[in-house]
Coordinates of C-alpha atoms and ligand atoms in Angstrom, one line a residue:
X1 CA -37.8 194.3 142.7
X2 CA -35.8 196.7 144.7
X3 CA -38.1 199.2 146.6
X4 CA -34.9 201.8 146.9
X5 CA -35.2 202.0 143.0
X6 CA -38.8 201.6 143.3
X7 CA -39.0 205.1 145.1
X8 CA -36.1 206.7 143.6
X9 CA -38.3 206.3 140.0
X10 CA -41.1 208.5 141.9
X11 CA -39.3 210.8 143.6
X12 CA -37.6 211.6 140.3
X13 CA -39.7 211.5 137.9
X14 CA -40.9 215.3 136.6
X15 CA -43.6 214.5 133.6
X16 CA -46.4 212.8 134.4
X17 CA -48.1 209.1 134.7
X18 CA -49.9 207.8 132.3
X19 CA -51.7 205.7 134.7
X20 CA -51.2 205.5 138.5
X21 CA -52.5 202.5 139.9
X22 CA -54.2 202.5 143.6
X23 CA -54.0 199.0 145.3
X24 CA -51.4 195.9 145.2
X25 CA -53.8 193.3 144.9
X26 CA -55.0 190.8 141.9
X27 CA -56.7 193.7 140.1
X28 CA -53.9 196.6 140.4
X29 CA -51.3 193.9 139.7
X30 CA -53.4 192.8 136.4
X31 CA -53.9 196.2 135.7
X32 CA -50.1 197.7 135.5
X33 CA -48.8 194.0 134.3
X34 CA -50.8 194.9 131.1
X35 CA -50.5 199.1 131.2
X36 CA -46.8 198.2 131.5
X37 CA -46.6 195.3 128.5
X38 CA -48.7 197.7 126.2
X39 CA -45.8 200.4 126.9
X40 CA -47.8 202.6 129.8
X41 CA -45.9 204.5 132.1
X42 CA -47.2 203.1 135.0
X43 CA -46.9 203.5 138.7
X44 CA -48.7 201.5 141.4
X45 CA -49.3 202.1 145.5
X46 CA -50.0 199.5 147.8
X47 CA -50.8 200.8 151.3
X48 CA -49.2 197.5 152.9
X49 CA -48.1 194.2 151.4
X50 CA -48.8 193.3 148.0
X51 CA -51.5 190.9 148.2
X52 CA -52.1 191.6 151.9
X53 CA -55.9 192.6 151.2
X54 CA -58.2 189.8 149.9
X55 CA -55.8 188.1 146.9
X56 CA -53.6 186.7 149.6
X57 CA -56.9 185.0 151.0
X58 CA -58.8 183.2 148.5
X59 CA -60.3 179.0 148.0
X60 CA -56.9 179.0 145.8
X61 CA -58.8 178.1 142.6
X62 CA -58.5 179.3 139.2
X63 CA -62.5 178.1 138.1
X64 CA -65.5 179.0 135.8
X65 CA -67.7 178.8 139.1
X66 CA -69.6 175.9 139.2
X67 CA -72.5 177.8 141.0
X68 CA -72.6 181.1 138.9
X69 CA -74.1 178.7 136.4
X70 CA -77.1 176.9 138.3
X71 CA -77.7 180.6 138.9
X72 CA -77.1 181.2 135.0
X73 CA -75.1 183.7 135.2
X74 CA -73.7 181.4 131.8
X75 CA -71.2 184.5 129.9
X76 CA -69.4 184.7 133.3
X77 CA -68.7 181.5 133.9
X78 CA -67.9 181.3 129.5
X79 CA -65.6 184.4 130.5
X80 CA -64.0 182.5 133.7
X81 CA -63.3 179.2 132.0
X82 CA -61.2 181.0 129.2
X83 CA -59.3 182.6 131.7
X84 CA -58.4 179.6 133.8
X85 CA -57.2 178.2 130.3
X86 CA -54.8 181.8 130.0
X87 CA -53.7 181.3 133.4
X88 CA -52.5 178.3 133.3
X89 CA -51.1 178.5 129.4
X90 CA -49.0 181.3 131.0
X91 CA -48.4 180.6 134.4
X92 CA -48.0 176.9 134.2
X93 CA -45.8 177.1 137.6
X94 CA -48.2 177.9 139.6
X95 CA -52.0 177.5 138.0
X96 CA -52.3 173.6 137.8
X97 CA -55.0 171.3 136.9
X98 CA -57.3 169.5 139.9
X99 CA -60.0 166.6 140.0
X100 CA -63.1 167.9 142.1
X101 CA -65.5 164.9 143.2
X102 CA -68.7 165.8 144.0
X103 CA -70.4 162.8 146.0
X104 CA -73.4 161.4 145.9
X105 CA -76.1 160.3 148.5
X106 CA -79.5 161.1 146.8
X107 CA -80.6 159.2 143.7
X108 CA -81.1 162.3 141.6
X109 CA -77.5 163.9 142.5
X110 CA -76.2 161.4 139.5
X111 CA -77.7 163.0 136.9
X112 CA -78.4 166.5 138.0
X113 CA -74.9 167.7 138.8
X114 CA -73.6 165.2 135.3
X115 CA -75.5 167.0 133.5
X116 CA -74.2 170.5 134.8
X117 CA -71.2 169.1 135.2
X118 CA -71.3 168.2 131.2
X119 CA -72.5 171.5 130.8
X120 CA -69.1 172.9 132.6
X121 CA -67.1 171.0 130.3
X122 CA -69.2 172.2 127.1
X123 CA -68.4 176.3 127.9
X124 CA -64.9 175.7 128.8
X125 CA -64.5 175.0 124.6
X126 CA -61.0 174.3 123.8
X127 CA -59.7 175.9 127.1
X128 CA -61.2 172.5 128.9
X129 CA -59.1 171.0 131.9
X130 CA -60.7 167.3 131.6
X131 CA -63.9 165.7 130.8
X132 CA -66.0 165.7 134.0
X133 CA -67.8 161.5 134.7
X134 CA -70.1 159.7 136.9
X135 CA -68.0 157.9 139.6
X136 CA -69.4 154.3 140.8
X137 CA -69.1 154.4 144.9
X138 CA -66.0 152.1 144.8
X139 CA -64.6 154.7 142.0
X140 CA -65.5 157.7 144.0
X141 CA -63.6 156.2 147.3
X142 CA -60.4 155.3 145.6
X143 CA -60.2 159.3 144.5
X144 CA -61.3 160.0 147.8
X145 CA -61.1 157.4 150.7
X146 CA -61.5 159.7 153.9
X147 CA -64.9 160.3 152.6
X148 CA -68.0 159.0 154.3
X149 CA -69.1 155.6 152.9
X150 CA -72.6 154.9 154.1
X151 CA -75.0 155.6 152.0
X152 CA -72.5 157.1 149.2
X153 CA -74.2 156.0 145.4
X154 CA -71.1 157.4 143.8
X155 CA -70.2 160.1 142.4
X156 CA -68.8 163.1 139.6
X157 CA -65.7 163.9 138.7
X158 CA -64.7 167.5 136.9
X159 CA -61.9 169.8 136.5
X160 CA -60.7 172.7 137.6
X161 CA -57.7 174.6 138.2
X162 CA -56.1 175.4 141.5
X163 CA -52.9 178.3 142.3
X164 CA -51.1 180.0 145.2
X165 CA -52.7 183.0 144.9
X166 CA -49.9 185.3 147.0
X167 CA -47.4 183.7 144.9
X168 CA -49.0 184.0 141.4
X169 CA -49.6 188.4 142.8
X170 CA -46.2 188.5 143.6
X171 CA -44.9 187.2 140.3
X172 CA -47.3 189.7 138.6
X173 CA -45.9 192.3 140.3
X174 CA -42.2 190.5 138.8
X175 CA -44.0 190.9 135.9
X176 CA -44.9 194.6 135.9
X177 CA -41.3 195.4 136.9
X178 CA -40.0 193.6 134.5
X179 CA -42.1 195.6 131.1
X180 CA -41.2 198.7 133.4
X181 CA -43.4 199.8 136.2
X182 CA -42.8 200.9 138.9
X183 CA -44.1 199.6 142.1
X184 CA -44.3 200.1 145.6
X185 CA -45.3 198.4 148.9
X186 CA -45.5 200.3 152.3
X187 CA -47.0 203.3 151.1
X188 CA -51.0 204.3 151.0
X189 CA -52.7 206.7 148.9
X190 CA -53.8 209.5 151.3
X191 CA -55.8 212.1 148.7
X192 CA -56.2 212.7 145.0
X193 CA -55.0 216.4 143.1
X194 CA -57.3 218.0 140.6
X195 CA -56.9 220.3 137.6
X196 CA -59.1 223.6 137.4
X197 CA -61.5 221.7 136.0
X198 CA -62.1 219.6 138.7
X199 CA -60.6 216.3 136.7
X200 CA -58.1 213.9 138.9
X201 CA -54.5 214.9 138.1
X202 CA -52.4 213.2 140.7
X203 CA -52.3 211.4 143.9
X204 CA -50.6 212.3 147.3
X205 CA -49.1 209.4 148.7
X206 CA -46.7 208.5 152.2
X207 CA -43.9 206.3 152.1
X208 CA -44.4 204.6 155.5
X209 CA -40.8 203.6 155.7
X210 CA -39.4 207.0 155.9
X211 CA -42.3 209.3 156.5
X212 CA -41.9 211.0 153.5
X213 CA -44.5 212.4 151.0
X214 CA -45.0 212.1 147.9
X215 CA -46.6 213.6 145.3
X216 CA -47.1 211.8 142.3
X217 CA -48.3 213.8 138.9
X218 CA -50.8 211.3 136.0
X219 CA -52.9 211.8 133.5
X220 CA -55.4 208.4 134.8
X221 CA -55.5 207.2 138.2
X222 CA -57.1 203.1 138.3
X223 CA -58.3 202.9 141.6
X224 CA -58.5 198.8 142.5
X225 CA -58.7 198.8 146.1
X226 CA -61.1 196.0 146.9
X227 CA -63.2 196.3 149.4
X228 CA -61.6 200.1 149.9
X229 CA -62.7 201.0 146.6
X230 CA -65.6 203.4 148.5
X231 CA -63.1 205.6 150.8
X232 CA -60.6 206.3 147.8
X233 CA -63.2 207.4 145.7
X234 CA -64.6 209.9 148.5
X235 CA -61.0 211.5 148.1
X236 CA -62.2 212.7 144.5
X237 CA -65.8 213.4 145.3
X238 CA -67.2 212.6 149.6
X239 CA -70.3 212.2 148.7
X240 CA -69.6 209.6 146.6
X241 CA -72.3 206.9 146.8
X242 CA -71.6 203.1 147.9
X243 CA -70.8 200.6 144.4
X244 CA -69.5 197.9 147.2
X245 CA -70.4 196.3 149.1
X246 CA -68.7 193.6 151.5
X247 CA -68.8 189.5 152.6
X248 CA -66.3 187.5 154.2
X249 CA -65.6 184.3 153.9
X250 CA -63.6 182.0 156.2
X251 CA -61.0 179.1 155.0
X252 CA -60.0 175.9 157.8
X253 CA -56.6 175.0 157.2
X254 CA -56.1 171.0 158.5
X255 CA -53.4 168.5 158.2
X256 CA -53.2 166.5 154.6
X257 CA -54.4 163.0 156.4
X258 CA -58.0 164.1 156.4
X259 CA -58.2 164.1 152.7
X260 CA -55.9 162.0 151.2
X261 CA -55.9 161.5 147.6
X262 CA -54.9 164.3 145.2
X263 CA -58.3 164.9 144.7
X264 CA -60.9 167.6 146.4
X265 CA -64.3 167.5 147.7
X266 CA -66.9 169.4 146.7
X267 CA -70.2 170.1 148.3
X268 CA -72.4 171.5 145.9
X269 CA -75.4 172.5 148.7
X270 CA -74.7 172.8 152.2
X271 CA -77.1 173.5 154.8
X272 CA -77.5 177.1 153.7
X273 CA -77.4 177.3 149.7
X274 CA -73.4 177.7 149.3
X275 CA -70.3 175.4 148.0
X276 CA -68.0 174.1 149.8
X277 CA -64.7 173.0 149.1
X278 CA -62.0 171.1 150.8
X279 CA -59.2 170.8 148.3
X280 CA -55.3 169.8 149.1
X281 CA -52.8 172.7 149.0
X282 CA -48.9 172.6 149.8
X283 CA -49.6 169.5 151.3
X284 CA -52.6 170.1 153.3
X285 CA -56.0 170.2 153.5
X286 CA -58.1 173.4 152.8
X287 CA -61.9 174.0 153.9
X288 CA -64.1 176.9 153.3
X289 CA -66.0 178.6 152.6
X290 CA -68.4 180.9 154.1
X291 CA -70.3 184.0 152.7
X292 CA -70.7 186.6 155.9
X293 CA -71.8 190.4 154.9
X294 CA -69.6 192.9 157.5
X295 CA -70.4 196.1 157.7
X296 CA -66.9 198.1 157.1
X297 CA -64.0 196.7 155.5
X298 CA -60.9 195.6 157.0
X299 CA -57.6 194.2 156.1
X300 CA -57.5 191.8 159.3
X301 CA -61.0 190.1 159.2
X302 CA -61.8 188.1 161.9
X303 CA -63.7 184.7 161.8
X304 CA -66.6 184.5 163.8
X305 CA -67.4 181.5 165.4
X306 CA -70.5 180.3 163.9
X307 CA -68.2 179.9 160.7
X308 CA -65.5 177.9 162.4
X309 CA -69.0 175.8 163.2
X310 CA -70.4 175.5 160.0
X311 CA -67.4 174.7 158.1
X312 CA -66.4 171.5 161.3
X313 CA -70.1 171.1 161.0
X314 CA -70.4 170.5 157.1
X315 CA -66.7 168.4 156.9
X316 CA -68.4 166.1 159.8
X317 CA -71.0 165.1 157.4
X318 CA -68.9 164.0 154.6
X319 CA -65.8 162.0 156.5
X320 CA -65.0 159.4 158.5
X321 CA -62.7 160.7 160.9
X322 CA -64.7 164.4 161.7
X323 CA -62.3 167.2 161.8
X324 CA -62.6 169.6 165.4
X325 CA -61.4 172.1 166.9
X326 CA -58.5 171.2 168.0
X327 CA -57.6 169.8 164.1
X328 CA -57.3 173.1 162.7
X329 CA -53.8 174.7 162.1
X330 CA -54.7 177.6 160.4
X331 CA -57.7 179.9 160.0
X332 CA -57.6 182.6 157.5
X333 CA -60.6 185.2 156.6
X334 CA -61.2 187.1 153.5
X335 CA -63.3 189.8 152.0
X336 CA -64.9 190.1 149.1
X337 CA -65.5 193.3 146.8
X338 CA -68.7 193.2 145.4
X339 CA -70.9 195.6 142.9
X340 CA -73.9 196.1 145.2
X341 CA -77.2 195.0 144.2
X342 CA -80.4 193.5 145.4
X343 CA -80.6 190.4 147.9
X344 CA -77.9 188.3 149.9
X345 CA -74.3 188.5 149.3
X346 CA -73.8 185.2 148.6
X347 CA -77.0 186.0 144.7
X348 CA -74.6 189.1 144.2
X349 CA -72.9 189.1 140.8
X350 CA -69.4 188.7 140.9
X351 CA -68.8 190.4 137.2
X352 CA -67.0 192.9 137.5
X353 CA -67.8 196.9 137.3
X354 CA -66.2 199.3 135.9
X355 CA -67.2 203.0 136.7
X356 CA -65.9 206.0 135.7
X357 CA -66.9 209.6 138.8
X358 CA -67.2 212.9 137.4
X359 CA -63.8 213.9 138.6
X360 CA -62.0 211.2 135.9
X361 CA -61.2 208.8 138.9
X362 CA -61.2 205.1 136.9
X363 CA -62.3 201.9 139.8
X364 CA -62.2 199.0 138.4
X365 CA -63.9 195.9 141.5
X366 CA -65.7 193.1 141.6
X367 CA -64.7 189.9 139.9
X368 CA -62.8 187.1 140.8
X369 CA -58.9 186.2 141.0
X370 CA -59.3 184.2 137.5
X371 CA -60.7 187.0 135.8
X372 CA -57.6 189.4 136.7
X373 CA -56.4 189.5 133.1
X374 CA -59.6 190.4 131.6
X375 CA -60.5 192.9 134.1
X376 CA -57.4 194.7 133.7
X377 CA -57.6 194.4 129.9
X378 CA -61.2 195.5 130.6
X379 CA -59.9 198.7 133.0
X380 CA -56.8 200.1 130.7
X381 CA -58.8 200.2 127.5
X382 CA -60.6 202.3 129.6
X383 CA -58.4 205.0 130.8
X384 CA -56.5 205.3 127.5
X385 CA -59.9 206.6 125.7
X386 CA -60.3 208.7 128.8
X387 CA -56.8 209.8 129.3
X388 CA -56.3 210.0 125.6
X389 CA -53.2 208.1 126.2
X390 CA -51.1 206.0 123.3
X391 CA -53.7 203.4 122.0
X392 CA -51.7 199.9 121.8
X393 CA -53.2 196.6 121.9
X394 CA -53.6 194.6 124.8
X395 CA -50.6 192.0 124.5
X396 CA -52.1 190.0 127.8
X397 CA -53.3 186.5 126.6
X398 CA -49.9 185.6 125.6
X399 CA -47.5 187.2 127.9
X400 CA -46.1 184.6 129.9
X401 CA -45.8 185.7 134.0
X402 CA -42.9 186.2 136.0
X403 CA -41.1 182.9 136.8
X404 CA -43.1 180.9 134.0
X405 CA -41.2 177.5 133.3
X406 CA -42.7 174.2 132.2
X407 CA -40.3 172.3 133.7
X408 CA -41.4 173.5 137.3
X409 CA -41.9 169.4 138.6
X410 CA -37.8 168.9 139.0
X411 CA -38.0 171.3 141.1
X412 CA -39.8 170.2 144.5
X413 CA -40.7 172.3 146.7
X414 CA -40.1 175.8 144.7
X415 CA -41.1 175.1 142.3
X416 CA -44.3 177.5 142.9
X417 CA -41.0 179.7 141.8
X418 CA -40.9 178.7 138.4
X419 CA -37.9 180.4 136.9
X420 CA -36.4 181.4 140.4
X421 CA -35.5 178.6 141.9
X422 CA -32.1 178.5 140.6
X423 CA -31.6 181.6 141.5
X424 CA -32.5 180.5 145.2
X425 CA -30.7 176.9 145.0
X426 CA -27.6 179.0 144.9
X427 CA -28.2 181.3 147.7
X428 CA -28.9 177.6 149.4
X429 CA -25.3 176.5 148.4
X430 CA -24.3 178.1 151.7
X431 CA -25.3 175.7 154.5
X432 CA -26.4 178.0 156.8
X433 CA -29.1 178.9 154.0
X434 CA -30.4 175.7 153.6
X435 CA -31.9 174.9 156.5
X436 CA -35.2 174.5 156.8
X437 CA -37.1 176.6 159.3
X438 CA -40.0 174.2 161.1
X439 CA -40.4 170.3 160.8
X440 CA -43.7 170.8 160.0
X441 CA -43.0 172.9 156.6
X442 CA -40.9 172.8 153.6
X443 CA -39.0 176.8 153.8
X444 CA -35.5 177.2 153.9
X445 CA -34.1 179.7 155.4
X446 CA -33.2 180.6 151.4
X447 CA -35.9 181.7 150.4
X448 CA -36.4 184.4 153.3
X449 CA -33.5 185.8 152.0
X450 CA -34.6 185.9 147.9
X451 CA -37.8 187.3 149.8
X452 CA -36.1 190.6 150.7
X453 CA -33.1 190.8 148.1
X454 CA -35.5 190.3 145.2
X455 CA -39.5 190.3 146.1
X456 CA -39.6 193.6 148.5
X457 CA -40.9 192.0 151.4
X458 CA -40.2 194.0 154.4
X459 CA -41.6 192.0 157.4
X460 CA -41.4 188.7 159.6
X461 CA -45.3 188.9 158.3
X462 CA -44.8 189.5 154.7
X463 CA -42.7 186.5 154.4
X464 CA -44.6 184.0 156.4
X465 CA -48.0 185.2 155.6
X466 CA -47.3 185.6 151.6
X467 CA -43.6 184.9 150.2
X468 CA -44.6 181.7 151.7
X469 CA -47.3 180.4 153.0
X470 CA -46.9 179.4 156.7
X471 CA -49.2 181.0 158.2
X472 CA -52.0 179.9 155.7
X473 CA -50.7 176.7 157.0
X474 CA -49.9 176.3 160.4
X475 CA -50.2 179.0 162.8
X476 CA -48.0 177.5 165.4
X477 CA -45.7 176.7 163.4
X478 CA -45.6 180.3 162.1
X479 CA -45.1 181.4 165.1
X480 CA -41.8 180.0 166.1
X481 CA -40.3 180.7 162.8
X482 CA -40.4 184.2 163.6
X483 CA -37.6 184.6 165.4
X484 CA -35.6 183.0 162.7
X485 CA -36.9 184.4 160.1
X486 CA -36.3 187.7 161.3
X487 CA -32.8 187.7 162.2
X488 CA -32.6 186.7 158.5
X489 CA -34.1 189.6 157.4
X490 CA -32.7 191.8 159.5
X491 CA -29.2 191.0 158.3
X492 CA -30.3 191.8 154.6
X493 CA -32.3 194.8 155.4
X494 CA -29.6 196.2 157.7
X495 CA -31.9 196.2 160.9
X496 CA -31.3 196.0 165.2
X497 CA -32.1 194.0 167.6
X498 CA -34.8 196.4 168.4
X499 CA -36.5 195.8 165.2
X500 CA -35.9 192.3 165.8
X501 CA -37.8 192.2 168.8
X502 CA -40.6 194.0 167.7
X503 CA -41.0 192.0 164.6
X504 CA -41.5 189.3 167.0
X505 CA -43.6 190.3 169.5
X506 CA -46.1 192.3 166.4
X507 CA -46.0 189.1 164.4
X508 CA -46.9 186.9 167.8
X509 CA -49.7 189.4 168.0
X510 CA -51.1 188.8 164.7
X511 CA -50.6 185.0 164.2
X512 CA -53.0 184.1 166.9
X513 CA -56.0 185.5 164.6
X514 CA -55.0 182.2 162.8
X515 CA -55.4 179.8 165.6
X516 CA -58.5 178.2 166.4
X517 CA -58.6 177.6 170.0
Ligands
LIG601 C1 -63.1 184.7 150.9 C2 -62.7 184.3 148.6 C3 -62.5 183.3 148.6 C4 -62.3 183.6 147.6 N1 -62.3 182.5 146.1 C5 -61.4 182.7 144.9 C6 -61.2 181.6 144.2 O1 -60.9 180.7 144.7 N2 -61.0 181.7 143.1 C7 -61.1 183.8 141.7 O2 -60.9 183.6 141.0 N3 -61.6 184.2 143.4 C8 -61.9 183.9 144.8 N4 -62.1 185.2 145.5 C9 -62.1 186.3 144.4 C10 -60.9 187.4 144.8 O3 -60.4 186.9 145.7 C11 -61.0 188.4 144.3 O4 -62.4 189.1 144.1 C12 -60.1 189.7 144.6 O5 -58.6 189.2 145.1 C13 -59.8 190.9 145.0 O6 -58.5 191.6 144.2 P1 -58.6 193.6 144.8 O7 -56.9 193.4 143.9 O8 -59.3 193.5 144.0 O9 -58.3 193.4 146.5 P2 -57.6 193.6 147.0 O10 -56.9 191.8 146.9 O11 -57.8 193.5 148.5 O12 -56.6 194.6 146.9 C14 -56.7 195.6 147.1 C15 -55.6 196.3 147.8 O13 -55.8 197.8 147.5 C16 -55.0 198.2 148.9 N5 -55.3 199.7 149.3 C17 -56.6 200.2 150.1 N6 -56.4 201.3 150.0 C18 -55.1 201.5 149.5 C19 -55.4 202.9 149.6 N7 -55.3 204.3 150.0 N8 -53.4 202.9 149.5 C20 -52.7 202.2 148.6 N9 -53.6 201.1 148.6 C21 -54.6 201.0 149.3 C22 -55.5 197.2 150.2 O14 -54.2 196.7 150.8 C23 -55.3 195.7 149.5 O15 -54.0 195.4 149.1 C24 -62.4 184.9 146.6 C25 -62.6 186.0 147.3 C26 -63.5 185.5 148.9 C27 -62.7 186.9 149.7

């Protein structure tokens, strides 16, 4: 992916695109992959870096959602379990099985969760990841040695999927580009144009790097802007009623020693009636999440003190060594785009919604990361009908995602790059690029060069937050890495000392929000 080439494609195209996608999160990326793989002409515009929004801030689970089973939403769980299987099949370098243990401290929990999780297995059918089973107290502690043994009766183990969300997002953008899509970051859509009958027939946008205004003519516009959905709908119709409500979830990241072993902890009912996970991820332990309604969407939401306290207090009930504020290496926050309905945000449906405004603007929102492919198929099917586009069947059930390889185990810390790891290893033959950027994290200089050359990374934040996950794993380490990363990027992108200083300073300000003091 070359940014200059993408920009040139947008400038030079005279005829209308089949589809212009607004938003470069999981939903928009899925739509771009689907449309491009069907042979449609597609352009995707993202206001910031790909994945800057919710799609880099999830719990990192590829799951049916045990919780939704409890809510009685069997069809959502079944469809998500099928998607979970397809994700692992098409991106095995990024989606892995993970064992989860639900510890039992009361007599009724073993039969209750045991039966519920058997039902979860059954719903997965041929897409199952492994059979759940009851564990004795000893077996439970073997899997989760850090667990509080006092009054522990046993547990239930079940299996779900886990992934690196931002990395999958980047590989989806690369998949879309591999199939001929034009995708551009740092290019917000600023308005929509309409024909004489009032139907949307184009978008206006601004390339933030040059300030250049762009006009893209198109047959269909797909609005995939997550929590920003309604602001884009209001570009077409200022009176458009609210479709999406926003709820915030935070995660705390700790040293791996808080969760020894390869098994995740699942707390099925916290004091506020939610689910909490503590999962191993990239050599760390991630605990979350919360569900706090928020009024206005933002790209950099902040954690509330009570959310931090809630996760620490809940974790303290389950671990022999309770984590404290000073153990938190990073806190990250995401905003859920939820389809508006009645009741608490935690009870709102995680189903997706396709909505078509009178102007013909097609909005796709809600859903989950796990269901991105199915959402995209649904959206492109609708776009084909509404825009009278060339109708070809959706090929994504079998479509391999960029980086696909079965041999990821041999790639060490570069495993998330899949088949691209070889190119990074070649770069690292230069000893200067083989250097690790911080002793606490495995990232090497060659990854920064690769991010700039092949993945359209433009800033220090892009590299440290999404192309590597340094900021999400250890905010202090990421701060220490900012200057070397800025220098490597400057050499690749042709930037000067003033740019380096500004990048380092901006990153330090941002990273402060990922620290807990
Ligand atoms: C705390 C939390 C935990 C979660 N955990 C999981 C999980 O473990 N598993 C799971 O399956 N799902 C999970 N989810 C849900 C999942 O993360 C979301 O459903 C998904 O990421 C939403 O993707 P999206 O593309 O719709 O939105 P986003 O990722 O927010 O993408 C929308 C994009 O639109 C861009 N945009 C906005 N306005 C414009 C404009 N005018 N022009 C151009 N671009 C624009 C934004 O910059 C943004 O990048 C979680 C969600 C949260 C909040």
